[in-house]
Short mmCIF file of C-alpha atoms and ligand atoms in Angstrom, two decimals:
data_model
loop_
_atom_site.label_atom_id
_atom_site.label_comp_id
_atom_site.label_asym_id
_atom_site.label_seq_id
_atom_site.Cartn_x
_atom_site.Cartn_y
_atom_site.Cartn_z
CA UNK A 1 -13.89 -7.50 -15.02
CA UNK A 2 -11.47 -10.32 -15.55
CA UNK A 3 -7.73 -9.67 -15.21
CA UNK A 4 -4.71 -12.00 -15.77
CA UNK A 5 -2.03 -12.60 -13.26
CA UNK A 6 0.63 -12.35 -15.91
CA UNK A 7 4.25 -13.08 -15.41
CA UNK A 8 4.83 -9.30 -15.58
CA UNK A 9 2.72 -8.76 -12.41
CA UNK A 10 3.70 -7.67 -8.85
CA UNK A 11 1.61 -7.31 -5.64
CA UNK A 12 2.13 -4.07 -3.55
CA UNK A 13 0.75 -4.29 0.04
CA UNK A 14 0.46 -0.64 1.21
CA UNK A 15 1.25 0.23 4.83
CA UNK A 16 -0.49 -2.56 6.72
CA UNK A 17 1.16 -1.51 9.98
CA UNK A 18 -0.11 -1.64 13.68
CA UNK A 19 -0.56 2.12 13.91
CA UNK A 20 -3.21 2.11 11.06
CA UNK A 21 -5.21 -0.61 12.55
CA UNK A 22 -7.80 0.03 15.38
CA UNK A 23 -5.85 0.24 18.60
CA UNK A 24 -2.85 1.94 16.80
CA UNK A 25 -1.97 5.67 16.84
CA UNK A 26 -3.74 6.71 13.53
CA UNK A 27 -6.33 3.95 13.18
CA UNK A 28 -8.05 3.42 9.82
CA UNK A 29 -11.63 2.44 10.59
CA UNK A 30 -11.93 -1.44 10.04
CA UNK A 31 -8.16 -1.31 8.89
CA UNK A 32 -7.91 -4.80 10.21
CA UNK A 33 -10.28 -6.13 7.58
CA UNK A 34 -7.72 -5.86 4.72
CA UNK A 35 -5.50 -8.41 6.31
CA UNK A 36 -7.40 -11.48 5.39
CA UNK A 37 -8.05 -10.69 1.83
CA UNK A 38 -4.37 -9.48 1.41
CA UNK A 39 -3.20 -12.89 2.86
CA UNK A 40 -5.10 -14.48 -0.05
CA UNK A 41 -3.61 -12.25 -2.61
CA UNK A 42 -0.10 -12.73 -1.20
CA UNK A 43 -0.51 -16.48 -1.41
CA UNK A 44 -1.73 -16.26 -4.97
CA UNK A 45 1.41 -14.24 -6.03
CA UNK A 46 3.71 -16.30 -3.96
CA UNK A 47 2.50 -19.69 -5.57
CA UNK A 48 3.14 -18.09 -9.06
CA UNK A 49 6.72 -16.88 -7.81
CA UNK A 50 5.67 -13.33 -8.44
CA UNK A 51 7.26 -10.26 -6.59
CA UNK A 52 5.50 -9.07 -3.45
CA UNK A 53 6.29 -5.64 -2.25
CA UNK A 54 5.26 -4.30 1.25
CA UNK A 55 5.54 -0.55 1.72
CA UNK A 56 5.78 0.90 5.24
CA UNK A 57 5.45 4.41 6.57
CA UNK A 58 8.82 4.76 8.42
CA UNK A 59 9.01 8.10 10.20
CA UNK A 60 11.67 9.68 12.41
CA UNK A 61 10.23 10.79 15.87
CA UNK A 62 10.33 14.47 14.63
CA UNK A 63 8.55 13.93 11.29
CA UNK A 64 6.93 17.12 9.77
CA UNK A 65 3.55 15.27 9.37
CA UNK A 66 3.06 15.11 13.11
CA UNK A 67 1.06 17.73 14.78
CA UNK A 68 3.76 18.98 17.18
CA UNK A 69 5.94 19.65 14.03
CA UNK A 70 3.25 21.39 12.12
CA UNK A 71 1.54 18.52 10.47
CA UNK A 72 -1.98 17.17 10.64
CA UNK A 73 -1.42 13.59 12.13
CA UNK A 74 -0.64 12.27 15.49
CA UNK A 75 2.73 10.64 15.82
CA UNK A 76 2.60 7.32 14.06
CA UNK A 77 4.80 4.65 12.39
CA UNK A 78 7.94 5.78 14.15
CA UNK A 79 10.94 3.84 12.92
CA UNK A 80 11.56 0.66 14.98
CA UNK A 81 8.52 1.05 17.07
CA UNK A 82 5.56 -1.43 17.60
CA UNK A 83 3.38 0.82 15.70
CA UNK A 84 5.49 0.82 12.57
CA UNK A 85 5.61 -3.09 12.44
CA UNK A 86 3.57 -4.87 9.97
CA UNK A 87 0.27 -6.33 11.42
CA UNK A 88 1.22 -9.57 13.10
CA UNK A 89 -1.36 -11.60 11.17
CA UNK A 90 -0.11 -10.31 7.60
CA UNK A 91 1.62 -13.39 6.12
CA UNK A 92 4.54 -11.76 4.22
CA UNK A 93 6.92 -14.26 2.75
CA UNK A 94 10.61 -13.99 3.65
CA UNK A 95 11.58 -12.58 0.27
CA UNK A 96 9.04 -9.65 0.46
CA UNK A 97 10.55 -6.54 -0.94
CA UNK A 98 10.22 -3.95 2.06
CA UNK A 99 10.06 -0.31 0.87
CA UNK A 100 10.45 2.21 3.76
CA UNK A 101 9.07 5.60 2.91
CA UNK A 102 8.79 9.15 4.39
CA UNK A 103 11.93 8.46 6.43
CA UNK A 104 13.33 11.97 6.50
CA UNK A 105 12.01 14.54 9.10
CA UNK A 106 11.26 17.25 6.55
CA UNK A 107 9.72 15.35 3.71
CA UNK A 108 6.15 13.78 3.41
CA UNK A 109 5.89 10.87 1.06
CA UNK A 110 2.44 9.07 0.83
CA UNK A 111 3.48 7.19 -2.34
CA UNK A 112 5.53 4.06 -2.14
CA UNK A 113 7.37 5.49 -5.11
CA UNK A 114 8.32 8.87 -3.62
CA UNK A 115 11.87 8.85 -2.69
CA UNK A 116 12.27 5.18 -2.73
CA UNK A 117 13.81 2.60 -5.17
CA UNK A 118 10.53 0.87 -5.94
CA UNK A 119 10.38 1.88 -9.55
CA UNK A 120 13.92 0.68 -10.27
CA UNK A 121 13.27 -2.56 -8.36
CA UNK A 122 10.06 -3.24 -10.37
CA UNK A 123 11.63 -2.23 -13.66
CA UNK A 124 14.57 -4.69 -13.03
CA UNK A 125 12.20 -7.42 -12.47
CA UNK A 126 10.36 -6.60 -15.82
CA UNK A 127 7.07 -5.84 -13.83
CA UNK A 128 4.57 -4.10 -16.04
CA UNK A 129 1.37 -4.68 -13.99
CA UNK A 130 0.97 -3.84 -10.30
CA UNK A 131 -1.73 -4.89 -8.08
CA UNK A 132 -2.26 -2.46 -5.01
CA UNK A 133 -4.08 -2.89 -1.89
CA UNK A 134 -3.72 -1.89 1.88
CA UNK A 135 -4.03 1.37 3.84
CA UNK A 136 -5.13 4.06 3.55
CA UNK A 137 -7.35 4.23 0.43
CA UNK A 138 -7.36 8.04 0.62
CA UNK A 139 -3.66 8.67 1.31
CA UNK A 140 -0.91 6.13 0.70
CA UNK A 141 -2.90 3.78 -1.50
CA UNK A 142 -4.12 6.67 -3.65
CA UNK A 143 -0.66 8.25 -4.09
CA UNK A 144 0.99 4.93 -4.72
CA UNK A 145 -1.58 4.22 -7.38
CA UNK A 146 -1.44 7.54 -9.05
CA UNK A 147 2.37 7.35 -9.19
CA UNK A 148 2.26 3.81 -10.65
CA UNK A 149 -0.03 5.09 -13.36
CA UNK A 150 2.20 8.04 -14.15
CA UNK A 151 5.20 5.72 -14.35
CA UNK A 152 3.30 3.73 -17.02
CA UNK A 153 2.25 0.52 -15.06
CA UNK A 154 -1.05 -1.04 -15.66
CA UNK A 155 -2.41 -0.46 -12.22
CA UNK A 156 -5.03 -2.69 -10.63
CA UNK A 157 -6.69 -1.58 -7.43
CA UNK A 158 -7.76 -4.32 -5.14
CA UNK A 159 -11.19 -3.04 -4.20
CA UNK A 160 -11.71 -5.82 -1.56
CA UNK A 161 -8.32 -5.23 0.20
CA UNK A 162 -8.36 -1.36 0.92
CA UNK A 163 -9.73 0.80 3.70
CA UNK A 164 -9.70 4.53 4.05
CA UNK A 165 -9.20 7.12 6.92
CA UNK A 166 -12.15 9.48 5.73
CA UNK A 167 -11.00 12.52 7.65
CA UNK A 168 -13.81 14.11 5.68
CA UNK A 169 -16.90 11.98 4.78
CA UNK A 170 -16.52 10.58 1.33
CA UNK A 171 -12.75 10.95 0.91
CA UNK A 172 -12.24 7.25 0.17
CA UNK A 173 -15.02 7.20 -2.42
CA UNK A 174 -13.58 10.37 -4.13
CA UNK A 175 -10.00 8.76 -3.94
CA UNK A 176 -11.39 5.55 -5.70
CA UNK A 177 -13.12 7.76 -8.25
CA UNK A 178 -9.83 9.74 -8.85
CA UNK A 179 -7.82 6.50 -9.22
CA UNK A 180 -10.21 5.00 -11.68
CA UNK A 181 -10.46 8.28 -13.70
CA UNK A 182 -6.66 8.16 -14.02
CA UNK A 183 -6.72 4.74 -15.50
CA UNK A 184 -6.68 2.37 -12.46
CA UNK A 185 -8.62 -0.86 -12.93
CA UNK A 186 -10.71 -1.83 -9.81
CA UNK A 187 -11.11 -5.53 -9.27
CA UNK A 188 -11.93 -8.13 -6.66
CA UNK A 189 -10.31 -11.60 -5.88
CA UNK A 190 -12.73 -13.49 -8.01
CA UNK A 191 -11.64 -11.39 -11.17
CA UNK A 192 -8.23 -12.71 -11.26
CA UNK A 193 -7.21 -15.63 -13.45
CA UNK A 194 -4.03 -17.29 -13.81
CA UNK A 195 -2.30 -17.55 -17.18
C1 VGL B 201 -0.83 7.26 5.72
C2 VGL B 201 -1.61 9.18 6.86
C3 VGL B 201 -0.33 9.54 7.24
C4 VGL B 201 -1.18 6.19 4.91
C5 VGL B 201 0.48 7.74 6.23
O1 VGL B 201 -0.36 5.07 5.04
O2 VGL B 201 -2.07 6.16 4.14
N1 VGL B 201 -1.84 8.14 5.99
N2 VGL B 201 0.68 8.68 6.92
ZN1 ZN B 202 2.66 8.92 7.85
#
Protein backbone atom coordinates (compact mmCIF):
# COMPACT_ATOMS: atom_id res chain seq x y z
CA UNK A 1 0.00 0.00 0.00
CA UNK A 2 1.63 3.23 -1.16
CA UNK A 3 0.51 6.50 0.36
CA UNK A 4 1.46 10.06 -0.58
CA UNK A 5 2.72 12.61 1.88
CA UNK A 6 0.65 15.40 0.34
CA UNK A 7 0.79 19.03 1.45
CA UNK A 8 -2.51 18.45 3.26
CA UNK A 9 -0.93 15.89 5.60
CA UNK A 10 -0.20 16.11 9.33
CA UNK A 11 1.43 13.75 11.80
CA UNK A 12 -0.21 13.02 15.16
CA UNK A 13 1.95 11.40 17.82
CA UNK A 14 -0.30 10.02 20.55
CA UNK A 15 0.72 9.98 24.22
CA UNK A 16 4.39 9.00 24.06
CA UNK A 17 4.79 9.90 27.74
CA UNK A 18 6.99 8.42 30.46
CA UNK A 19 4.10 6.80 32.34
CA UNK A 20 3.20 4.71 29.27
CA UNK A 21 6.76 3.43 28.84
CA UNK A 22 8.13 0.43 30.82
CA UNK A 23 9.23 1.94 34.17
CA UNK A 24 6.25 4.31 34.20
CA UNK A 25 2.98 4.10 36.14
CA UNK A 26 0.87 2.53 33.37
CA UNK A 27 3.44 0.85 31.18
CA UNK A 28 2.52 -0.30 27.69
CA UNK A 29 4.54 -3.46 26.97
CA UNK A 30 7.36 -2.48 24.57
CA UNK A 31 6.01 1.08 24.56
CA UNK A 32 9.56 2.36 24.15
CA UNK A 33 9.76 0.64 20.75
CA UNK A 34 7.59 3.32 19.11
CA UNK A 35 10.12 6.09 19.80
CA UNK A 36 12.62 5.24 17.05
CA UNK A 37 10.11 4.84 14.21
CA UNK A 38 8.22 7.93 15.37
CA UNK A 39 11.44 9.95 15.27
CA UNK A 40 11.80 8.92 11.62
CA UNK A 41 8.22 9.95 10.83
CA UNK A 42 8.75 13.23 12.69
CA UNK A 43 11.85 13.95 10.62
CA UNK A 44 9.99 13.11 7.39
CA UNK A 45 7.16 15.54 8.20
CA UNK A 46 9.52 18.21 9.54
CA UNK A 47 11.56 18.20 6.32
CA UNK A 48 8.38 18.77 4.32
CA UNK A 49 7.29 21.60 6.64
CA UNK A 50 4.14 19.65 7.57
CA UNK A 51 2.32 20.04 10.91
CA UNK A 52 3.32 17.75 13.76
CA UNK A 53 0.92 17.27 16.65
CA UNK A 54 1.76 15.54 19.93
CA UNK A 55 -1.14 14.65 22.20
CA UNK A 56 -0.63 14.08 25.88
CA UNK A 57 -2.76 12.58 28.62
CA UNK A 58 -2.81 15.45 31.15
CA UNK A 59 -4.77 14.43 34.22
CA UNK A 60 -5.45 16.29 37.47
CA UNK A 61 -4.38 14.30 40.58
CA UNK A 62 -8.03 13.35 41.28
CA UNK A 63 -8.94 12.15 37.81
CA UNK A 64 -11.94 9.82 37.55
CA UNK A 65 -9.98 7.24 35.54
CA UNK A 66 -7.79 6.51 38.58
CA UNK A 67 -8.72 3.48 40.75
CA UNK A 68 -9.14 5.50 43.95
CA UNK A 69 -11.69 7.70 42.14
CA UNK A 70 -13.68 4.81 40.70
CA UNK A 71 -11.73 4.27 37.47
CA UNK A 72 -9.72 1.34 36.15
CA UNK A 73 -6.18 2.75 35.96
CA UNK A 74 -3.38 3.46 38.39
CA UNK A 75 -2.70 7.19 38.70
CA UNK A 76 -0.78 8.26 35.56
CA UNK A 77 0.16 11.30 33.51
CA UNK A 78 -0.57 13.77 36.29
CA UNK A 79 -0.18 17.35 35.08
CA UNK A 80 3.40 18.64 35.39
CA UNK A 81 4.77 15.34 36.75
CA UNK A 82 7.71 13.38 35.29
CA UNK A 83 5.30 10.66 34.16
CA UNK A 84 3.37 13.15 32.03
CA UNK A 85 6.47 14.37 30.21
CA UNK A 86 7.13 13.18 26.69
CA UNK A 87 9.71 10.39 26.43
CA UNK A 88 13.11 12.10 26.57
CA UNK A 89 14.28 10.41 23.34
CA UNK A 90 11.29 11.59 21.31
CA UNK A 91 12.59 14.36 19.04
CA UNK A 92 9.67 16.75 18.87
CA UNK A 93 10.44 19.98 16.98
CA UNK A 94 10.01 23.28 18.83
CA UNK A 95 6.89 24.15 16.86
CA UNK A 96 5.09 20.89 17.65
CA UNK A 97 1.42 21.48 18.37
CA UNK A 98 0.83 20.08 21.86
CA UNK A 99 -2.68 18.92 22.66
CA UNK A 100 -3.48 18.18 26.33
CA UNK A 101 -6.51 15.99 26.94
CA UNK A 102 -8.54 14.56 29.82
CA UNK A 103 -7.56 17.60 31.87
CA UNK A 104 -10.73 17.77 33.99
CA UNK A 105 -11.33 15.56 37.07
CA UNK A 106 -14.73 14.26 35.98
CA UNK A 107 -14.19 13.58 32.27
CA UNK A 108 -12.30 10.82 30.46
CA UNK A 109 -11.00 11.54 26.99
CA UNK A 110 -9.01 8.89 25.16
CA UNK A 111 -9.24 10.72 21.84
CA UNK A 112 -7.00 13.67 21.01
CA UNK A 113 -10.07 15.34 19.49
CA UNK A 114 -12.27 15.02 22.58
CA UNK A 115 -12.63 18.33 24.42
CA UNK A 116 -9.64 19.85 22.59
CA UNK A 117 -9.00 22.31 19.74
CA UNK A 118 -7.33 19.70 17.54
CA UNK A 119 -9.99 19.61 14.82
CA UNK A 120 -10.04 23.42 14.51
CA UNK A 121 -6.26 23.60 14.42
CA UNK A 122 -6.02 20.99 11.65
CA UNK A 123 -8.90 22.56 9.71
CA UNK A 124 -7.23 25.99 9.85
CA UNK A 125 -4.07 24.45 8.42
CA UNK A 126 -5.99 22.80 5.59
CA UNK A 127 -5.14 19.31 6.80
CA UNK A 128 -7.15 16.52 5.18
CA UNK A 129 -4.91 13.50 5.82
CA UNK A 130 -3.73 12.55 9.31
CA UNK A 131 -1.05 9.98 10.08
CA UNK A 132 -1.40 8.52 13.58
CA UNK A 133 1.09 6.59 15.71
CA UNK A 134 1.95 6.25 19.41
CA UNK A 135 0.37 4.76 22.52
CA UNK A 136 -1.78 2.93 23.27
CA UNK A 137 -3.19 1.10 20.23
CA UNK A 138 -6.27 -0.13 22.11
CA UNK A 139 -7.12 3.16 23.89
CA UNK A 140 -5.91 6.57 22.82
CA UNK A 141 -4.67 5.65 19.35
CA UNK A 142 -7.92 3.81 18.60
CA UNK A 143 -10.17 6.61 19.82
CA UNK A 144 -8.13 9.31 18.08
CA UNK A 145 -8.24 7.38 14.79
CA UNK A 146 -11.99 6.68 15.03
CA UNK A 147 -12.71 10.35 15.76
CA UNK A 148 -10.48 11.47 12.87
CA UNK A 149 -12.47 9.19 10.55
CA UNK A 150 -15.79 10.51 11.88
CA UNK A 151 -14.56 14.07 11.30
CA UNK A 152 -13.83 13.20 7.68
CA UNK A 153 -10.03 12.94 7.67
CA UNK A 154 -8.24 10.40 5.53
CA UNK A 155 -6.71 8.54 8.42
CA UNK A 156 -3.48 6.60 8.17
CA UNK A 157 -2.50 4.22 10.96
CA UNK A 158 1.26 3.85 11.37
CA UNK A 159 1.47 0.10 11.98
CA UNK A 160 5.19 0.18 12.79
CA UNK A 161 4.82 2.95 15.39
CA UNK A 162 2.03 1.74 17.71
CA UNK A 163 1.92 -0.51 20.80
CA UNK A 164 -1.06 -1.57 22.91
CA UNK A 165 -1.82 -2.24 26.58
CA UNK A 166 -3.73 -5.52 25.96
CA UNK A 167 -5.56 -5.58 29.31
CA UNK A 168 -7.37 -8.51 27.67
CA UNK A 169 -5.39 -10.65 25.25
CA UNK A 170 -6.06 -9.57 21.69
CA UNK A 171 -7.32 -6.06 22.51
CA UNK A 172 -4.76 -4.41 20.23
CA UNK A 173 -5.48 -6.75 17.33
CA UNK A 174 -9.20 -6.11 17.72
CA UNK A 175 -8.58 -2.35 17.92
CA UNK A 176 -6.58 -2.47 14.66
CA UNK A 177 -9.38 -4.43 12.97
CA UNK A 178 -11.94 -1.89 14.20
CA UNK A 179 -9.89 1.06 12.92
CA UNK A 180 -9.36 -0.55 9.51
CA UNK A 181 -13.03 -1.60 9.26
CA UNK A 182 -14.00 2.01 9.89
CA UNK A 183 -11.79 3.24 7.06
CA UNK A 184 -8.30 3.70 8.45
CA UNK A 185 -5.43 2.74 6.16
CA UNK A 186 -2.64 0.75 7.83
CA UNK A 187 0.82 1.48 6.47
CA UNK A 188 4.51 1.32 7.39
CA UNK A 189 7.42 3.69 6.77
CA UNK A 190 8.37 2.24 3.39
CA UNK A 191 4.85 2.80 2.02
CA UNK A 192 5.16 6.59 2.17
CA UNK A 193 6.24 8.56 -0.86
CA UNK A 194 6.74 12.28 -1.10
CA UNK A 195 4.91 14.21 -3.80
C1 LIG B 1 -4.33 5.84 27.77
C2 LIG B 1 -5.12 4.45 29.41
C3 LIG B 1 -5.40 5.53 30.22
C4 LIG B 1 -3.71 5.99 26.42
C5 LIG B 1 -4.62 6.93 28.56
O1 LIG B 1 -2.98 6.99 26.19
O2 LIG B 1 -3.91 5.09 25.56
N1 LIG B 1 -4.60 4.61 28.20
N2 LIG B 1 -5.15 6.76 29.78
ZN1 LIG C 1 -5.25 8.45 31.09
